[in-house]
């Protein structure tokens, strides 16, 4: 079913200031954000007890942020580099901190270990998008 | 990456009042909701002009509803049949109407045609979940 | 600032199949959903320990649902009664169950007691909207 | 009803590394984000035609971001300054661009004019939060 999103995006490619390679990076980033939202939603729900309160809050917030980032990339008319850069920066920053926090609980919770991995992948995908966008932005 | 969600869910299976077959239905429903949220987000952004105003609103709302439904299914501790039934009913009802509305624009917009398909798949997946849950609920 | 939403809605009134009294009910329902999303987000984050796992999941899901319902009512072009009825039914049902669950913890947690109250108000506001919409729907 | 959120937050004040003045700034920022999400949801739905495609996408994305930011501030256990700073930076940046874009349509659309105002208030409230947090962060 993921392929349907991919197909829909390809139809919009010709209108976008992106080349094939960058569209693939964006598709990867969409999937990484989606996986991160899902893992964080499960992980937030699984974390119990006082010692996990911060991790739980971070995962719940990360799920919201990853979903927001995913939806932004899916909108064909949102061709506003500065807004996208601001969101990618926030998503990457939070994903790295969330991965770090989840890793503290990875020994006790397999959910937390896998969630940390999903956050790391999300942070990396955002970083790649930012690198690609930097190449597209006019130098001043 | 979707497989990670699947793996995380399987770890929780033993705590859930569901059998393997039902877990597979839920996993399918999670993926159908995710695909529906993505297609509707793109489609809402692509629909222009007065004649598409209603379709656009329905897609934007369907994206929110599908995301809410997906997240509900991902929470291992949300074992409350009546709440789930209420959400599945709303998601299925809306997805059917949204598919119908998008089909009106399918001739002009490939986005709308594919979005209608994603909505239909989401409605069917919700229906299957409801059938399975009805079998699990105590008869009174 | 809430007044700005009210002002914006009033500009759309003339295009809507609603009368002044019904617009007021909708505005009240928007505010009740917003307050419910906020209370449930806080309450979900505050609930700790195994005994509160179900309540936490219900509050997190209720926050998503209330936000989705609020946004649906804010879209001036979403004039589709059946979809709205389906969402109001789900929101009301979940809000009532969430209020019930939170009340179990009201003795120990002031958050839970206030969250239960916000859920009850949300359920009542949805009920009123449904009553008003029933009056507007054609009898068959 | 907003007062309920305020009351709930005050109960958590004693556990938070914030003083009364900063709690008031946070409460103002929560309300500004909530008003911004509502205005942007309405505005995105009202914008029609090709010339408004970018504004519509920005408003839809801003609604998601403002909602995500609001929920982050409501979680009492999310005491992680760096994550909050990253989110406030993104929200402020986007709100300023969204206000600018909406102002281009303010002559034709009262919705857009009021939405621009809600975005500006949201940007200012985020800026104040960032200034307050900078004062709380340890200098290195």
Short mmCIF file of N, CA and C in Angstrom, two decimals, chain A residues 64-65 67-73 75 77-78 80 82-84 86-87, chain B residues 41 45 64, chain C residues 37 70-71 74-75, chain D residues 29-45 47 53-71 73 86-102 112 114-127:
data_model
loop_
_atom_site.label_atom_id
_atom_site.label_comp_id
_atom_site.label_asym_id
_atom_site.label_seq_id
_atom_site.Cartn_x
_atom_site.Cartn_y
_atom_site.Cartn_z
N UNK A 64 3.83 12.88 17.58
CA UNK A 64 3.14 14.04 17.00
C UNK A 64 4.02 14.74 15.96
N UNK A 65 5.29 14.95 16.33
CA UNK A 65 6.20 15.69 15.44
C UNK A 65 6.46 14.91 14.16
N UNK A 67 4.55 12.71 12.73
CA UNK A 67 3.32 12.74 11.93
C UNK A 67 3.17 14.07 11.20
N UNK A 68 3.47 15.15 11.91
CA UNK A 68 3.40 16.50 11.33
C UNK A 68 4.40 16.65 10.18
N UNK A 69 5.60 16.14 10.39
CA UNK A 69 6.66 16.20 9.36
C UNK A 69 6.25 15.38 8.13
N UNK A 70 5.74 14.18 8.38
CA UNK A 70 5.31 13.31 7.28
C UNK A 70 4.26 13.99 6.42
N UNK A 71 3.24 14.56 7.07
CA UNK A 71 2.17 15.21 6.33
C UNK A 71 2.66 16.42 5.55
N UNK A 72 3.62 17.17 6.10
CA UNK A 72 4.18 18.32 5.39
C UNK A 72 4.82 17.88 4.07
N UNK A 73 5.58 16.78 4.13
CA UNK A 73 6.26 16.31 2.91
C UNK A 73 5.27 15.79 1.87
N UNK A 75 2.39 17.10 1.08
CA UNK A 75 1.60 18.15 0.41
C UNK A 75 2.36 18.69 -0.81
N UNK A 77 1.89 21.11 -2.80
CA UNK A 77 2.00 22.55 -2.97
C UNK A 77 2.85 23.25 -1.90
N UNK A 78 3.36 22.48 -0.97
CA UNK A 78 4.16 23.10 0.10
C UNK A 78 5.61 23.20 -0.34
N UNK A 80 8.09 25.37 0.13
CA UNK A 80 8.65 26.50 0.86
C UNK A 80 9.83 25.98 1.68
N UNK A 82 12.32 27.20 3.45
CA UNK A 82 12.68 27.64 4.81
C UNK A 82 11.79 26.96 5.85
N UNK A 83 10.49 26.83 5.55
CA UNK A 83 9.60 26.15 6.49
C UNK A 83 9.99 24.67 6.62
N UNK A 84 10.28 24.05 5.48
CA UNK A 84 10.67 22.64 5.52
C UNK A 84 11.97 22.44 6.31
N UNK A 86 13.09 24.29 8.73
CA UNK A 86 12.81 24.48 10.15
C UNK A 86 12.19 23.22 10.76
N UNK A 87 11.28 22.59 10.01
CA UNK A 87 10.65 21.37 10.51
C UNK A 87 11.61 20.19 10.54
N UNK B 41 -4.08 13.16 2.69
CA UNK B 41 -3.29 14.38 2.89
C UNK B 41 -2.85 14.94 1.55
N UNK B 45 -4.56 18.36 -0.57
CA UNK B 45 -3.68 19.44 -1.01
C UNK B 45 -3.77 19.68 -2.52
N UNK B 64 -7.16 13.09 9.25
CA UNK B 64 -7.11 13.17 10.72
C UNK B 64 -7.71 11.91 11.36
N UNK C 37 -9.23 17.81 24.56
CA UNK C 37 -7.92 17.41 24.03
C UNK C 37 -6.81 17.84 24.98
N UNK C 70 -12.73 18.47 16.62
CA UNK C 70 -12.65 19.94 16.63
C UNK C 70 -12.31 20.47 15.24
N UNK C 71 -11.29 19.89 14.62
CA UNK C 71 -10.86 20.36 13.29
C UNK C 71 -11.95 20.15 12.24
N UNK C 74 -14.38 22.93 12.36
CA UNK C 74 -13.83 24.21 11.94
C UNK C 74 -13.78 24.37 10.42
N UNK C 75 -13.93 23.29 9.67
CA UNK C 75 -13.82 23.40 8.20
C UNK C 75 -15.15 23.84 7.59
N UNK D 29 1.36 30.79 25.64
CA UNK D 29 1.85 30.13 24.42
C UNK D 29 0.93 28.96 24.04
N UNK D 30 0.44 28.23 25.04
CA UNK D 30 -0.52 27.14 24.78
C UNK D 30 -1.77 27.70 24.10
N UNK D 31 -2.28 28.79 24.64
CA UNK D 31 -3.50 29.38 24.06
C UNK D 31 -3.24 29.95 22.66
N UNK D 32 -2.06 30.55 22.46
CA UNK D 32 -1.73 31.10 21.14
C UNK D 32 -1.60 29.98 20.11
N UNK D 33 -1.01 28.85 20.51
CA UNK D 33 -0.89 27.70 19.60
C UNK D 33 -2.26 27.13 19.28
N UNK D 34 -3.12 27.03 20.28
CA UNK D 34 -4.47 26.51 20.09
C UNK D 34 -5.25 27.41 19.12
N UNK D 35 -5.20 28.73 19.34
CA UNK D 35 -5.90 29.67 18.46
C UNK D 35 -5.32 29.61 17.04
N UNK D 36 -4.02 29.43 16.93
CA UNK D 36 -3.35 29.36 15.63
C UNK D 36 -3.78 28.08 14.89
N UNK D 37 -3.83 26.96 15.61
CA UNK D 37 -4.28 25.71 14.97
C UNK D 37 -5.71 25.87 14.44
N UNK D 38 -6.56 26.51 15.24
CA UNK D 38 -7.97 26.68 14.83
C UNK D 38 -8.08 27.61 13.62
N UNK D 39 -7.40 28.76 13.67
CA UNK D 39 -7.48 29.72 12.56
C UNK D 39 -6.91 29.11 11.28
N UNK D 40 -5.79 28.41 11.39
CA UNK D 40 -5.15 27.82 10.21
C UNK D 40 -6.01 26.70 9.62
N UNK D 41 -6.69 25.93 10.45
CA UNK D 41 -7.57 24.87 9.95
C UNK D 41 -8.71 25.48 9.14
N UNK D 42 -9.31 26.56 9.66
CA UNK D 42 -10.38 27.25 8.92
C UNK D 42 -9.86 27.89 7.65
N UNK D 43 -8.73 28.57 7.75
CA UNK D 43 -8.17 29.31 6.63
C UNK D 43 -7.79 28.35 5.49
N UNK D 44 -7.14 27.24 5.83
CA UNK D 44 -6.75 26.25 4.82
C UNK D 44 -7.97 25.75 4.07
N UNK D 45 -9.07 25.58 4.79
CA UNK D 45 -10.29 25.07 4.16
C UNK D 45 -10.98 26.13 3.28
N UNK D 47 -9.36 28.64 1.56
CA UNK D 47 -8.55 29.11 0.43
C UNK D 47 -8.83 28.28 -0.82
N UNK D 53 -2.78 28.08 -3.54
CA UNK D 53 -2.35 26.71 -3.27
C UNK D 53 -1.25 26.65 -2.20
N UNK D 54 -0.25 27.51 -2.35
CA UNK D 54 0.85 27.53 -1.38
C UNK D 54 0.35 27.95 0.01
N UNK D 55 -0.49 28.99 0.07
CA UNK D 55 -1.03 29.44 1.35
C UNK D 55 -1.82 28.35 2.05
N UNK D 56 -2.59 27.64 1.26
CA UNK D 56 -3.39 26.54 1.79
C UNK D 56 -2.50 25.45 2.40
N UNK D 57 -1.47 25.07 1.69
CA UNK D 57 -0.54 24.05 2.20
C UNK D 57 0.16 24.52 3.47
N UNK D 58 0.54 25.80 3.46
CA UNK D 58 1.24 26.32 4.64
C UNK D 58 0.31 26.34 5.85
N UNK D 59 -0.94 26.75 5.64
CA UNK D 59 -1.90 26.79 6.74
C UNK D 59 -2.19 25.37 7.28
N UNK D 60 -2.36 24.42 6.38
CA UNK D 60 -2.62 23.05 6.82
C UNK D 60 -1.45 22.51 7.65
N UNK D 61 -0.23 22.81 7.20
CA UNK D 61 0.96 22.35 7.92
C UNK D 61 1.14 23.10 9.23
N UNK D 62 0.85 24.40 9.21
CA UNK D 62 0.95 25.21 10.43
C UNK D 62 -0.05 24.71 11.49
N UNK D 63 -1.24 24.33 11.06
CA UNK D 63 -2.23 23.79 12.01
C UNK D 63 -1.66 22.55 12.71
N UNK D 64 -1.05 21.65 11.93
CA UNK D 64 -0.44 20.45 12.53
C UNK D 64 0.68 20.82 13.51
N UNK D 65 1.54 21.75 13.07
CA UNK D 65 2.70 22.12 13.90
C UNK D 65 2.24 22.81 15.19
N UNK D 66 1.28 23.72 15.10
CA UNK D 66 0.79 24.42 16.29
C UNK D 66 0.15 23.43 17.27
N UNK D 67 -0.60 22.45 16.74
CA UNK D 67 -1.20 21.43 17.60
C UNK D 67 -0.13 20.59 18.29
N UNK D 68 0.91 20.22 17.56
CA UNK D 68 2.02 19.43 18.12
C UNK D 68 2.73 20.21 19.22
N UNK D 69 2.98 21.49 18.97
CA UNK D 69 3.65 22.36 19.94
C UNK D 69 2.78 22.51 21.21
N UNK D 70 1.49 22.74 21.02
CA UNK D 70 0.57 22.89 22.15
C UNK D 70 0.60 21.65 23.04
N UNK D 71 0.48 20.47 22.42
CA UNK D 71 0.47 19.23 23.19
C UNK D 71 1.79 19.00 23.92
N UNK D 73 3.75 21.28 25.20
CA UNK D 73 3.78 22.12 26.41
C UNK D 73 2.85 21.61 27.50
N UNK D 86 13.94 23.30 20.10
CA UNK D 86 13.88 22.92 18.69
C UNK D 86 12.46 23.09 18.15
N UNK D 87 11.48 22.70 18.95
CA UNK D 87 10.09 22.82 18.50
C UNK D 87 9.63 24.28 18.46
N UNK D 88 10.00 25.05 19.48
CA UNK D 88 9.61 26.47 19.48
C UNK D 88 10.23 27.20 18.29
N UNK D 89 11.48 26.86 17.98
CA UNK D 89 12.15 27.50 16.83
C UNK D 89 11.40 27.20 15.54
N UNK D 90 11.05 25.93 15.33
CA UNK D 90 10.32 25.55 14.11
C UNK D 90 8.94 26.22 14.06
N UNK D 91 8.24 26.22 15.18
CA UNK D 91 6.89 26.80 15.22
C UNK D 91 6.95 28.29 14.92
N UNK D 92 7.89 28.98 15.54
CA UNK D 92 8.03 30.42 15.32
C UNK D 92 8.39 30.73 13.87
N UNK D 93 9.34 30.00 13.33
CA UNK D 93 9.77 30.21 11.94
C UNK D 93 8.60 30.02 10.98
N UNK D 94 7.90 28.90 11.13
CA UNK D 94 6.79 28.62 10.24
C UNK D 94 5.66 29.61 10.40
N UNK D 95 5.37 30.00 11.64
CA UNK D 95 4.28 30.94 11.89
C UNK D 95 4.56 32.28 11.23
N UNK D 96 5.81 32.71 11.27
CA UNK D 96 6.16 33.98 10.61
C UNK D 96 5.99 33.89 9.10
N UNK D 97 6.44 32.79 8.48
CA UNK D 97 6.27 32.63 7.03
C UNK D 97 4.79 32.49 6.66
N UNK D 98 4.03 31.78 7.48
CA UNK D 98 2.61 31.56 7.20
C UNK D 98 1.85 32.89 7.30
N UNK D 99 2.20 33.71 8.29
CA UNK D 99 1.59 35.04 8.43
C UNK D 99 1.86 35.88 7.18
N UNK D 100 3.09 35.83 6.72
CA UNK D 100 3.50 36.57 5.52
C UNK D 100 2.69 36.12 4.30
N UNK D 101 2.58 34.82 4.12
CA UNK D 101 1.84 34.28 2.98
C UNK D 101 0.36 34.65 3.05
N UNK D 102 -0.22 34.51 4.24
CA UNK D 102 -1.65 34.84 4.40
C UNK D 102 -1.91 36.32 4.15
N UNK D 112 -8.02 34.99 5.79
CA UNK D 112 -6.56 35.04 5.67
C UNK D 112 -5.98 36.13 6.56
N UNK D 114 -7.24 37.35 9.37
CA UNK D 114 -7.30 36.95 10.77
C UNK D 114 -6.36 35.79 11.06
N UNK D 115 -6.18 34.92 10.11
CA UNK D 115 -5.25 33.81 10.28
C UNK D 115 -3.82 34.34 10.42
N UNK D 116 -3.48 35.32 9.59
CA UNK D 116 -2.15 35.94 9.68
C UNK D 116 -1.92 36.50 11.08
N UNK D 117 -2.95 37.12 11.64
CA UNK D 117 -2.85 37.69 12.98
C UNK D 117 -2.63 36.57 14.02
N UNK D 118 -3.36 35.47 13.89
CA UNK D 118 -3.19 34.33 14.83
C UNK D 118 -1.79 33.75 14.71
N UNK D 119 -1.26 33.68 13.49
CA UNK D 119 0.11 33.18 13.28
C UNK D 119 1.14 34.10 13.94
N UNK D 120 0.94 35.40 13.78
CA UNK D 120 1.88 36.36 14.37
C UNK D 120 1.88 36.25 15.89
N UNK D 121 0.70 36.11 16.47
CA UNK D 121 0.62 35.98 17.94
C UNK D 121 1.29 34.70 18.40
N UNK D 122 1.14 33.64 17.61
CA UNK D 122 1.78 32.37 17.94
C UNK D 122 3.30 32.50 17.88
N UNK D 123 3.79 33.16 16.83
CA UNK D 123 5.24 33.37 16.69
C UNK D 123 5.79 34.18 17.87
N UNK D 124 5.06 35.22 18.26
CA UNK D 124 5.52 36.05 19.38
C UNK D 124 5.53 35.27 20.70
N UNK D 125 4.50 34.47 20.93
CA UNK D 125 4.42 33.68 22.16
C UNK D 125 5.57 32.67 22.22
N UNK D 126 5.92 32.07 21.08
CA UNK D 126 7.05 31.14 21.03
C UNK D 126 8.36 31.86 21.32
N UNK D 127 8.48 33.06 20.76
CA UNK D 127 9.70 33.84 20.99
C UNK D 127 9.88 34.14 22.48
#
